[in-house]
CSV table of C-alpha atoms in Angstrom, one decimal:
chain,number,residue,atom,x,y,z
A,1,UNK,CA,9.4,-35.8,0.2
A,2,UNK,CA,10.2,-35.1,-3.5
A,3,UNK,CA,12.6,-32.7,-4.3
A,4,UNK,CA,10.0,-30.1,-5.2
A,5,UNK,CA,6.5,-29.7,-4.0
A,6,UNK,CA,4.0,-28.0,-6.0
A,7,UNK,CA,0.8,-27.0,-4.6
A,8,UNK,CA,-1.9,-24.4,-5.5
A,9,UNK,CA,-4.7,-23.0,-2.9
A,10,UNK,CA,-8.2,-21.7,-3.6
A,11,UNK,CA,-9.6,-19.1,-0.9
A,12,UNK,CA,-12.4,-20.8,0.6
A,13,UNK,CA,-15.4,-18.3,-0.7
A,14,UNK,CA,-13.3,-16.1,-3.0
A,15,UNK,CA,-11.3,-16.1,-6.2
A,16,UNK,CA,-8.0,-15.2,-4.9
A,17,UNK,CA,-4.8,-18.4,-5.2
A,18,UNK,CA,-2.1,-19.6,-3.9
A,19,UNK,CA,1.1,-21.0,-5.3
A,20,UNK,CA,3.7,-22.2,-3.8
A,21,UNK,CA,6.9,-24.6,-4.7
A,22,UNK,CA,8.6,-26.6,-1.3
A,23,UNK,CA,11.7,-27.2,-2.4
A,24,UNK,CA,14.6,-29.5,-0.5
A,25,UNK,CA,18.1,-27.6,-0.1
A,26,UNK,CA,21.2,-28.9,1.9
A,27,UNK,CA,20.0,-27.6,5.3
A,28,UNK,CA,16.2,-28.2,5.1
A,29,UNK,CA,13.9,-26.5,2.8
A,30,UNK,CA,12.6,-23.5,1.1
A,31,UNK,CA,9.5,-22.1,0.1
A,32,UNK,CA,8.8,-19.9,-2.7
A,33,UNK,CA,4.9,-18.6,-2.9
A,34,UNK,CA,2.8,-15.9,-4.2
A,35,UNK,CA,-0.8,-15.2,-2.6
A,36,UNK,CA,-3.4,-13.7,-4.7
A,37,UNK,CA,-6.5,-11.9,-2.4
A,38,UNK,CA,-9.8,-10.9,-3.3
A,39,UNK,CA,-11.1,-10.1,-0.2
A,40,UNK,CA,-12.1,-8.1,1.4
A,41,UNK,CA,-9.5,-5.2,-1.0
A,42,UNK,CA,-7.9,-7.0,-3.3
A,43,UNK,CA,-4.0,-7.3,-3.0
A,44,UNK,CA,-0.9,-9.8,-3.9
A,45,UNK,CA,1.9,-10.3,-1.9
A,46,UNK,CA,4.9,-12.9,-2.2
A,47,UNK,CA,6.3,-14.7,0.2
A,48,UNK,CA,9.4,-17.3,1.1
A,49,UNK,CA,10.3,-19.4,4.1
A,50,UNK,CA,13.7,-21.0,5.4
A,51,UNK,CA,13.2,-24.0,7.0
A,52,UNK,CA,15.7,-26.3,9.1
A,53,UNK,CA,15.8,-29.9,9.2
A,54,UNK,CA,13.8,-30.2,11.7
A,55,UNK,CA,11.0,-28.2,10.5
A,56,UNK,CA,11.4,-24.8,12.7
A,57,UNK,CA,11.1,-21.6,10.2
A,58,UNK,CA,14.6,-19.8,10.2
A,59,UNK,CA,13.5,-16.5,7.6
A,60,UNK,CA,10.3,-15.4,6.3
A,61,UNK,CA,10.1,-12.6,3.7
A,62,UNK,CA,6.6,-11.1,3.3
A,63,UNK,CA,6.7,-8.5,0.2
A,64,UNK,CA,3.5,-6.7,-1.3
A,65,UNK,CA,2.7,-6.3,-4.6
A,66,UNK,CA,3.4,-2.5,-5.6
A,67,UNK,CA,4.5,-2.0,-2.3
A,68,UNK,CA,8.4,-1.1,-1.3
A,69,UNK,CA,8.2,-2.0,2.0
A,70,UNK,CA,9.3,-6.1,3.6
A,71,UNK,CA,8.9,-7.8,6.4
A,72,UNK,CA,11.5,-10.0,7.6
A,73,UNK,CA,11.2,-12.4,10.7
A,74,UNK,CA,14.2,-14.4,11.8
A,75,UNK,CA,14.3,-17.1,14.2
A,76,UNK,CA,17.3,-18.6,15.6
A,77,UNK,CA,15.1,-21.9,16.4
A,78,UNK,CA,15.1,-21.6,20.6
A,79,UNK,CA,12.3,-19.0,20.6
A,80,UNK,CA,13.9,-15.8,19.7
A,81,UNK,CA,12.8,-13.2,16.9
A,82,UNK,CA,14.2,-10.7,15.1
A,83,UNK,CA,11.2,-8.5,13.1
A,84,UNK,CA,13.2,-6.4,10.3
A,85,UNK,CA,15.7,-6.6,12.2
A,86,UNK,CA,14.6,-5.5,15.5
A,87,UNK,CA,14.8,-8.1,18.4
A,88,UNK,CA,11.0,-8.7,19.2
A,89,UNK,CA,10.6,-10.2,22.8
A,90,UNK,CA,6.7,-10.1,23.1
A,91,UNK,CA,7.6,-13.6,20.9
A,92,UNK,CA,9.9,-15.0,23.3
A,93,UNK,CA,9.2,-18.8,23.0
A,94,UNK,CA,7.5,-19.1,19.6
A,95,UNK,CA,8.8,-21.7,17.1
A,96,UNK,CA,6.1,-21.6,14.4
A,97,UNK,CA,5.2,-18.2,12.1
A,98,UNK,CA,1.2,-18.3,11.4
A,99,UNK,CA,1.0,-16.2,7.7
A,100,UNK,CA,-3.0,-15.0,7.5
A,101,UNK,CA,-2.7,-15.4,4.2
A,102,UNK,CA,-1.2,-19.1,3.7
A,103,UNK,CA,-2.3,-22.2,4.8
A,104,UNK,CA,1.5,-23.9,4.6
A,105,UNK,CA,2.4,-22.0,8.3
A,106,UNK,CA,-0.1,-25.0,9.5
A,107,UNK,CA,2.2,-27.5,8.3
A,108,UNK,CA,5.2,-26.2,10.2
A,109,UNK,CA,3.6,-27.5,14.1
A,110,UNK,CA,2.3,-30.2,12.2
A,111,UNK,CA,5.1,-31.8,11.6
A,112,UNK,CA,7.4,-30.2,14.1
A,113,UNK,CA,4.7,-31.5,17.2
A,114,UNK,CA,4.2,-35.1,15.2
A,115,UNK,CA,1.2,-35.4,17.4
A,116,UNK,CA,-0.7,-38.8,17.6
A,117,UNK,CA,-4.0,-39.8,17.2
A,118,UNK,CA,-5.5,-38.1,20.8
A,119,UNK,CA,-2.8,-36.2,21.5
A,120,UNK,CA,-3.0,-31.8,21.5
A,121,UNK,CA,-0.6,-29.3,22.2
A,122,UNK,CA,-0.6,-25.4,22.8
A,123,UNK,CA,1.5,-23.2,21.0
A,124,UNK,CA,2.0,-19.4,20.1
A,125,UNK,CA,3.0,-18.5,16.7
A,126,UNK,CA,4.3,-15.1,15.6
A,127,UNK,CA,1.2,-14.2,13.7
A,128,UNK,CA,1.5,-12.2,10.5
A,129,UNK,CA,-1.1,-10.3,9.2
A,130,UNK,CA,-1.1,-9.8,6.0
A,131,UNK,CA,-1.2,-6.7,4.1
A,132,UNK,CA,-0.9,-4.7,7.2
A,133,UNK,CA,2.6,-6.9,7.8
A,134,UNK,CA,2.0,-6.6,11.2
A,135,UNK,CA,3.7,-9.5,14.2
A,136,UNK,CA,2.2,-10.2,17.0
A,137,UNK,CA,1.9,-13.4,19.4
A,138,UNK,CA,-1.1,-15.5,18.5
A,139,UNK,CA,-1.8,-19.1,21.1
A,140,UNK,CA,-3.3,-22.1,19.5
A,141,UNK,CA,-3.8,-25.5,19.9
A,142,UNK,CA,-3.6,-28.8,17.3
A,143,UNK,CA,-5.2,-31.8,18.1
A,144,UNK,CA,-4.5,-34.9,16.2
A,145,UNK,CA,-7.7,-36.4,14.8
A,146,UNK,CA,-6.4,-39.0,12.6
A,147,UNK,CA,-3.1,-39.6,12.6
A,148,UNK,CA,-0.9,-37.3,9.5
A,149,UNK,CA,-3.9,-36.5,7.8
A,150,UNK,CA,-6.6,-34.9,10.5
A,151,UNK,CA,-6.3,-32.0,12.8
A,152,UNK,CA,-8.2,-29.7,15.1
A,153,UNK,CA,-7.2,-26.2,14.8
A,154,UNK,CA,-8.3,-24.0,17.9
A,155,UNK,CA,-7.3,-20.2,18.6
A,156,UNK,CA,-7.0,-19.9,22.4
A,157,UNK,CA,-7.9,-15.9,22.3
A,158,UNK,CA,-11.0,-16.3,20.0
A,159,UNK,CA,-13.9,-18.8,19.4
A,160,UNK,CA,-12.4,-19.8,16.4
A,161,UNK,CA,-11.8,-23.7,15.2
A,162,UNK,CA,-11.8,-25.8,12.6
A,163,UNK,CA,-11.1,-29.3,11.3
A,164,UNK,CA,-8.0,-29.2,8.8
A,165,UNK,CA,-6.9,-31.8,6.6
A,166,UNK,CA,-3.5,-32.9,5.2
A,167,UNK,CA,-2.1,-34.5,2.6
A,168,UNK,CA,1.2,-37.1,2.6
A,169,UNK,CA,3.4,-34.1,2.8
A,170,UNK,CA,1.7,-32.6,5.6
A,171,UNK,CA,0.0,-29.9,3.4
A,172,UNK,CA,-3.2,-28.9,3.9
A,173,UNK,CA,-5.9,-30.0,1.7
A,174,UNK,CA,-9.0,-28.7,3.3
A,175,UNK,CA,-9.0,-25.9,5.7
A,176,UNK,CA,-13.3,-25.2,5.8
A,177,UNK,CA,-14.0,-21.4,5.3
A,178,UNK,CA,-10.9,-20.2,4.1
A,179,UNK,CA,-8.7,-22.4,2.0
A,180,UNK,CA,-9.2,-26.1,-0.8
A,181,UNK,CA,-6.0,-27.6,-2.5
A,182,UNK,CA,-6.6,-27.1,-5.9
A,183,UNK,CA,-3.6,-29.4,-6.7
């Protein structure tokens, strides 16, 4: 990976961006990134991820756009949460935070699992919906499709799925119906 990342997100059938810089640091990375919605009420919020070497989230910082109030998740990278602070055992287990509003938080199983071609695996993420900045366990599964580049996404508690694709870096290029790379 270069040393910085740029990439830029479109929402699917909106206006609202993305931008975020990946950036390598001594102990893993860091991500820097504002999200710009449009629907369904408009806000922006800003966001930035710690990440080890081995690509388990360590902080998240989720801040809102005229808004005094942030969310901060900690993990200690075994499966235990701090949410501002507060110990949070309803995500006992979880190594992966899912952000509504990003598509980078797919990245993090991505290449955390390194699944191959055939292969699927179930995991809960501490799901973070965003404006409300409210945690809560959320179960998924990613199947590998094509090797690096392909995967199906499935929520185990709704009907939803879809086919997400990747670039090099392991960030998604195409996630149908609610996020296209721009660049």
């Amino acid at each position: 990976m270069a040393r910085a990342i740029v990439a830029r997100w479109q929402e699917w059938g909106g206006s609202g961006t993305q931008h975020l810089v990946l950036s390598d640091n001594r102990d893993g990375m860091s991500v820097d990134a504002v999200a710009i919605s449009s629907d369904p009420h408009p806000f922006a919020a800003r966001y930035r991820i710690t990440i080890d070497a081995d690509w388990l989230m360590r902080r998240l910082e989720v801040s809102l756009v005229g808004r005094e109030d942030v969310l901060i998740l900690e993990a200690d990278g075994k499966g235990h949460w701090t949410v501002s602070g507060r110990p949070m055992p309803a995500l006992d287990g979880v190594l992966e935070p899912d952000l509504s509003v990003s598509p980078f938080t797919n990245t993090l199983p991505i290449k955390r699992l390194r699944l191959a071609k055939g292969e699927s695996a179930e995991i809960r993420t501490a799901y973070v919906s965003v404006p409300a900045l409210e945690v809560f366990p959320d179960p998924q599964r990613y199947t590998c499709l094509e090797e690096g580049c392909r995967y199906l996404y499935e929520s185990l508690d709704s009907d939803f799925r879809r086919e997400i694709t990747f670039d090099e870096h392991g960030l998604v290029t195409d996630y149908p119906g609610l996020f296209r790379r721009l660049f």
